[in-house]
Tab-separated table of C-alpha atoms and ligand atoms in Angstrom:
chain	number	residue	atom	x	y	z
A	5	MET	CA	-8.473	12.960	-17.217
A	6	THR	CA	-10.215	11.846	-13.974
A	7	GLU	CA	-9.564	13.908	-11.080
A	8	LEU	CA	-7.488	12.521	-8.226
A	9	CYS	CA	-8.767	12.520	-4.683
A	10	HIS	CA	-7.136	15.257	-2.504
A	11	PHE	CA	-4.366	13.106	-0.930
A	12	ALA	CA	-3.364	11.763	-4.170
A	13	GLN	CA	-3.286	15.334	-5.886
A	14	ASN	CA	-1.421	16.955	-2.951
A	15	GLY	CA	0.590	14.252	-1.421
A	16	LYS	CA	4.367	14.518	-2.052
A	17	LYS	CA	5.353	10.876	-1.477
A	18	ILE	CA	4.050	7.353	-1.183
A	19	ILE	CA	6.056	5.281	1.213
A	20	GLY	CA	5.703	1.443	0.864
A	21	VAL	CA	6.501	-1.263	3.496
A	22	ALA	CA	7.677	-4.594	2.186
A	23	ALA	CA	6.650	-7.968	3.639
A	24	ASN	CA	4.731	-6.718	6.754
A	25	TYR	CA	2.354	-9.616	7.293
A	26	LYS	CA	3.285	-12.580	9.511
A	27	SER	CA	1.237	-14.936	7.228
A	28	LEU	CA	3.072	-13.653	4.204
A	29	LEU	CA	6.574	-14.229	5.748
A	30	LYS	CA	5.434	-17.687	6.484
A	31	VAL	CA	4.384	-18.469	2.928
A	32	LEU	CA	7.690	-16.868	1.692
A	33	GLN	CA	9.607	-18.729	4.381
A	34	ARG	CA	11.531	-15.636	5.350
A	35	PRO	CA	12.577	-14.668	8.898
A	36	THR	CA	10.754	-11.815	10.643
A	37	PRO	CA	12.538	-8.599	9.942
A	38	GLN	CA	13.873	-6.552	12.771
A	39	VAL	CA	12.928	-3.062	11.277
A	40	PRO	CA	10.353	-2.350	8.579
A	41	GLY	CA	11.652	-2.509	5.005
A	42	ILE	CA	10.595	0.704	3.261
A	43	PHE	CA	10.650	1.849	-0.266
A	44	LEU	CA	9.146	4.871	-2.279
A	45	LYS	CA	6.757	5.114	-5.104
A	46	PRO	CA	6.543	8.254	-7.034
A	47	THR	CA	3.286	10.222	-6.906
A	48	THR	CA	3.013	9.703	-10.804
A	49	SER	CA	1.994	6.042	-9.860
A	50	TYR	CA	-1.423	7.220	-8.413
A	51	ILE	CA	-4.510	6.489	-10.182
A	52	THR	CA	-8.123	6.831	-9.139
A	53	GLU	CA	-11.116	4.682	-10.039
A	54	LYS	CA	-12.192	4.897	-13.739
A	55	GLN	CA	-8.430	5.043	-14.657
A	56	LYS	CA	-6.831	1.761	-15.796
A	57	ILE	CA	-3.884	-0.091	-14.459
A	58	ILE	CA	-1.530	-0.259	-17.400
A	59	ILE	CA	1.167	-2.929	-17.561
A	60	PRO	CA	4.293	-1.659	-19.096
A	61	GLY	CA	5.526	-3.805	-22.087
A	62	GLY	CA	7.073	-7.004	-21.046
A	63	PHE	CA	6.360	-6.629	-17.416
A	64	SER	CA	4.810	-9.265	-15.225
A	65	VAL	CA	2.823	-7.586	-12.507
A	66	ASN	CA	1.133	-8.785	-9.229
A	67	GLU	CA	-1.623	-7.050	-7.278
A	68	GLU	CA	-1.313	-6.286	-3.542
A	69	ILE	CA	-4.171	-5.099	-1.616
A	70	GLU	CA	-3.069	-2.767	1.267
A	71	LEU	CA	-4.215	-0.563	4.105
A	72	GLY	CA	-3.127	3.079	3.223
A	73	VAL	CA	-2.513	5.592	6.056
A	74	ILE	CA	-2.673	9.190	4.928
A	75	VAL	CA	-0.656	11.665	6.950
A	76	GLY	CA	-2.543	14.455	8.531
A	77	LYS	CA	0.165	16.832	9.502
A	78	ASN	CA	3.820	17.269	9.055
A	79	GLY	CA	6.203	15.530	11.426
A	80	LYS	CA	9.818	14.433	12.172
A	81	HIS	CA	11.100	12.119	14.861
A	82	ILE	CA	7.538	11.334	15.809
A	83	GLN	CA	7.230	9.143	18.949
A	84	GLU	CA	5.282	5.963	18.782
A	85	ASP	CA	2.796	7.156	21.598
A	86	GLU	CA	1.966	10.307	19.584
A	87	ALA	CA	2.152	8.680	15.996
A	88	MET	CA	-1.802	8.388	15.824
A	89	ASP	CA	-2.077	12.157	16.210
A	90	TYR	CA	-0.368	12.368	12.776
A	91	VAL	CA	-2.796	10.073	11.015
A	92	GLY	CA	-5.324	12.149	8.873
A	93	GLY	CA	-7.224	9.149	7.431
A	94	TYR	CA	-6.979	5.876	5.543
A	95	CYS	CA	-7.669	4.428	2.112
A	96	ALA	CA	-7.591	1.041	0.444
A	97	ALA	CA	-4.686	0.844	-2.125
A	98	LEU	CA	-3.099	-1.498	-4.609
A	99	ASP	CA	0.633	-1.729	-4.539
A	100	MET	CA	1.069	-3.015	-8.080
A	101	THR	CA	4.370	-4.806	-8.211
A	102	ALA	CA	6.455	-5.786	-11.273
A	103	THR	CA	7.626	-9.080	-10.171
A	104	CYS	CA	10.023	-9.403	-13.137
A	105	GLN	CA	11.851	-6.212	-11.860
A	106	MET	CA	11.765	-7.228	-8.271
A	107	LYS	CA	13.387	-10.639	-9.145
A	108	GLU	CA	16.150	-8.981	-10.903
A	109	ALA	CA	16.669	-6.383	-8.247
A	110	ARG	CA	16.742	-9.100	-5.459
A	111	SER	CA	19.244	-11.288	-7.317
A	112	LYS	CA	21.452	-8.432	-8.602
A	113	GLY	CA	21.111	-6.172	-5.752
A	114	GLY	CA	19.393	-3.558	-7.968
A	115	SER	CA	16.739	-0.923	-7.091
A	116	TRP	CA	13.162	-1.377	-6.694
A	117	THR	CA	12.257	1.699	-8.579
A	118	LEU	CA	10.828	0.058	-11.604
A	119	GLY	CA	9.462	-2.832	-9.739
A	120	LYS	CA	7.289	-0.547	-7.588
A	121	GLY	CA	7.162	2.769	-9.248
A	122	PHE	CA	5.950	2.494	-12.732
A	123	ASP	CA	2.967	4.734	-13.717
A	124	THR	CA	-0.376	3.361	-12.607
A	125	SER	CA	1.163	1.179	-9.888
A	126	CYS	CA	-0.673	2.888	-7.032
A	127	PRO	CA	-4.595	2.611	-7.551
A	128	VAL	CA	-6.408	4.094	-4.426
A	129	SER	CA	-9.783	4.255	-2.971
A	130	ARG	CA	-11.624	7.328	-1.613
A	131	PHE	CA	-10.288	8.956	1.387
A	132	ILE	CA	-11.546	7.473	4.719
A	133	PRO	CA	-11.731	10.000	7.451
A	134	LYS	CA	-9.733	8.847	10.658
A	135	ASN	CA	-12.855	8.724	12.730
A	136	GLU	CA	-14.390	6.010	10.424
A	137	ILE	CA	-11.761	3.553	11.603
A	138	LYS	CA	-11.683	2.996	15.286
A	139	ASP	CA	-8.916	0.344	15.280
A	140	PRO	CA	-6.668	0.073	12.173
A	141	HIS	CA	-5.268	-3.099	13.476
A	142	ASN	CA	-8.493	-5.028	13.075
A	143	LEU	CA	-9.500	-4.600	9.438
A	144	GLN	CA	-10.339	-7.222	6.960
A	145	LEU	CA	-8.560	-6.663	3.644
A	146	TRP	CA	-9.773	-8.604	0.564
A	147	CYS	CA	-8.834	-8.790	-3.088
A	148	LYS	CA	-10.451	-10.485	-5.922
A	149	VAL	CA	-9.175	-10.927	-9.540
A	150	ASN	CA	-11.858	-11.797	-12.039
A	151	GLY	CA	-14.353	-12.514	-9.246
A	152	GLU	CA	-11.888	-15.046	-7.683
A	153	LEU	CA	-10.850	-14.380	-4.125
A	154	ARG	CA	-7.053	-14.167	-3.902
A	155	GLN	CA	-6.247	-12.177	-0.810
A	156	ASN	CA	-8.162	-12.218	2.570
A	157	GLY	CA	-6.175	-10.989	5.562
A	158	ASN	CA	-6.566	-9.047	8.658
A	159	THR	CA	-4.349	-5.942	9.793
A	160	ASN	CA	-4.207	-7.696	13.170
A	161	ASP	CA	-1.368	-9.864	11.358
A	162	LEU	CA	0.823	-6.734	10.782
A	163	ILE	CA	4.423	-7.242	11.993
A	164	PHE	CA	4.892	-3.424	12.208
A	165	SER	CA	1.827	-1.466	13.419
A	166	VAL	CA	0.705	1.927	12.150
A	167	PRO	CA	2.449	3.786	15.020
A	168	VAL	CA	5.589	1.749	14.671
A	169	LEU	CA	5.746	2.500	11.054
A	170	ILE	CA	5.210	6.319	11.499
A	171	ALA	CA	7.855	6.443	14.133
A	172	TYR	CA	10.361	4.545	12.257
A	173	ILE	CA	10.004	6.182	8.995
A	174	SER	CA	9.893	9.852	10.478
A	175	GLN	CA	13.311	9.185	12.150
A	176	TYR	CA	14.777	9.481	8.647
A	177	ILE	CA	12.099	11.069	6.348
A	178	THR	CA	9.900	13.969	7.256
A	179	LEU	CA	6.321	12.999	6.879
A	180	GLU	CA	4.185	15.533	5.162
A	181	LYS	CA	0.460	16.159	5.242
A	182	ASN	CA	-1.149	14.081	2.512
A	183	ASP	CA	1.638	11.666	2.190
A	184	LEU	CA	0.582	8.045	1.963
A	185	ILE	CA	2.102	5.040	3.805
A	186	ILE	CA	1.036	1.763	2.313
A	187	THR	CA	1.436	-0.894	5.145
A	188	GLY	CA	2.046	-4.274	3.348
A	189	SER	CA	-0.090	-7.004	1.755
A	190	PRO	CA	-1.417	-10.301	3.190
A	191	PRO	CA	-0.492	-13.358	1.223
A	192	GLY	CA	-2.230	-14.711	-2.046
A	193	MET	CA	-1.211	-11.958	-4.508
A	194	GLY	CA	-0.545	-13.295	-8.094
A	195	PRO	CA	-0.099	-12.165	-11.566
A	196	VAL	CA	-2.633	-9.999	-13.416
A	197	HIS	CA	-3.044	-9.522	-17.114
A	198	PRO	CA	-4.629	-7.121	-19.541
A	199	GLY	CA	-8.355	-7.467	-19.520
A	200	ASP	CA	-8.456	-8.644	-15.858
A	201	THR	CA	-10.703	-6.897	-13.213
A	202	ILE	CA	-9.351	-6.284	-9.728
A	203	GLU	CA	-11.706	-5.711	-7.042
A	204	GLY	CA	-10.669	-5.233	-3.372
A	205	GLY	CA	-11.158	-3.309	-0.300
A	206	ILE	CA	-11.481	-3.154	3.538
A	207	GLU	CA	-14.537	-5.121	4.638
A	208	ASN	CA	-17.661	-3.002	5.592
A	209	LEU	CA	-15.746	0.309	4.704
A	210	VAL	CA	-14.562	0.773	1.091
A	211	SER	CA	-14.185	-1.283	-2.096
A	212	ILE	CA	-12.446	-0.526	-5.221
A	213	LYS	CA	-12.507	-1.875	-8.744
A	214	TYR	CA	-9.820	-1.376	-11.411
A	215	CYS	CA	-9.376	-2.870	-14.820
A	216	VAL	CA	-5.979	-3.872	-16.252
A	217	SER	CA	-4.709	-2.904	-19.469
A	218	ASN	CA	-1.708	-2.741	-21.670
B	319	LIG	MG1	3.269	-4.076	-1.047
């Protein structure tokens, strides 16, 4: 088994943020949320490069390229103006999402657990030390499937910024060192199938490549 990078090995939770790009809401024709919509993915969803994304039988799965924020120290009730002190680093992450399960959850008011949390649903890049990113709100995220560009968005389009997310989440959930916050995905995501190759990353910083299997 391939070894996971240190945050994936030691992190206790992965917190996702739903629909956090203005351009995505425009495409979905949804109103701007007042507060971030958050969800959890289990740490068993982590994979690192050389491992495959495995689509569970009968599932339809989309890729979502995201900026991941790795928590650097424990904190609760973190204020927005001190929130960046709690950032330990960053990564590129794929929030693999089972659209069939999400559709069912949305229409019946069910949980997002299977839609977001199945095994291999959180492929990540290497750890990017905090000092390598001067401004997390001006990063170009991109994602190609089988060489075709699907997603290409900038984190300057985020509705809720990194400090706002840290302050909001930590009101309710203690953030612990090595936890990962995935900050949402720009529009363009679509279905992936066994045999597909997903490449993505943060321009000029990091790129990842994952194969899809069944
Ligand atoms: Mg997402």
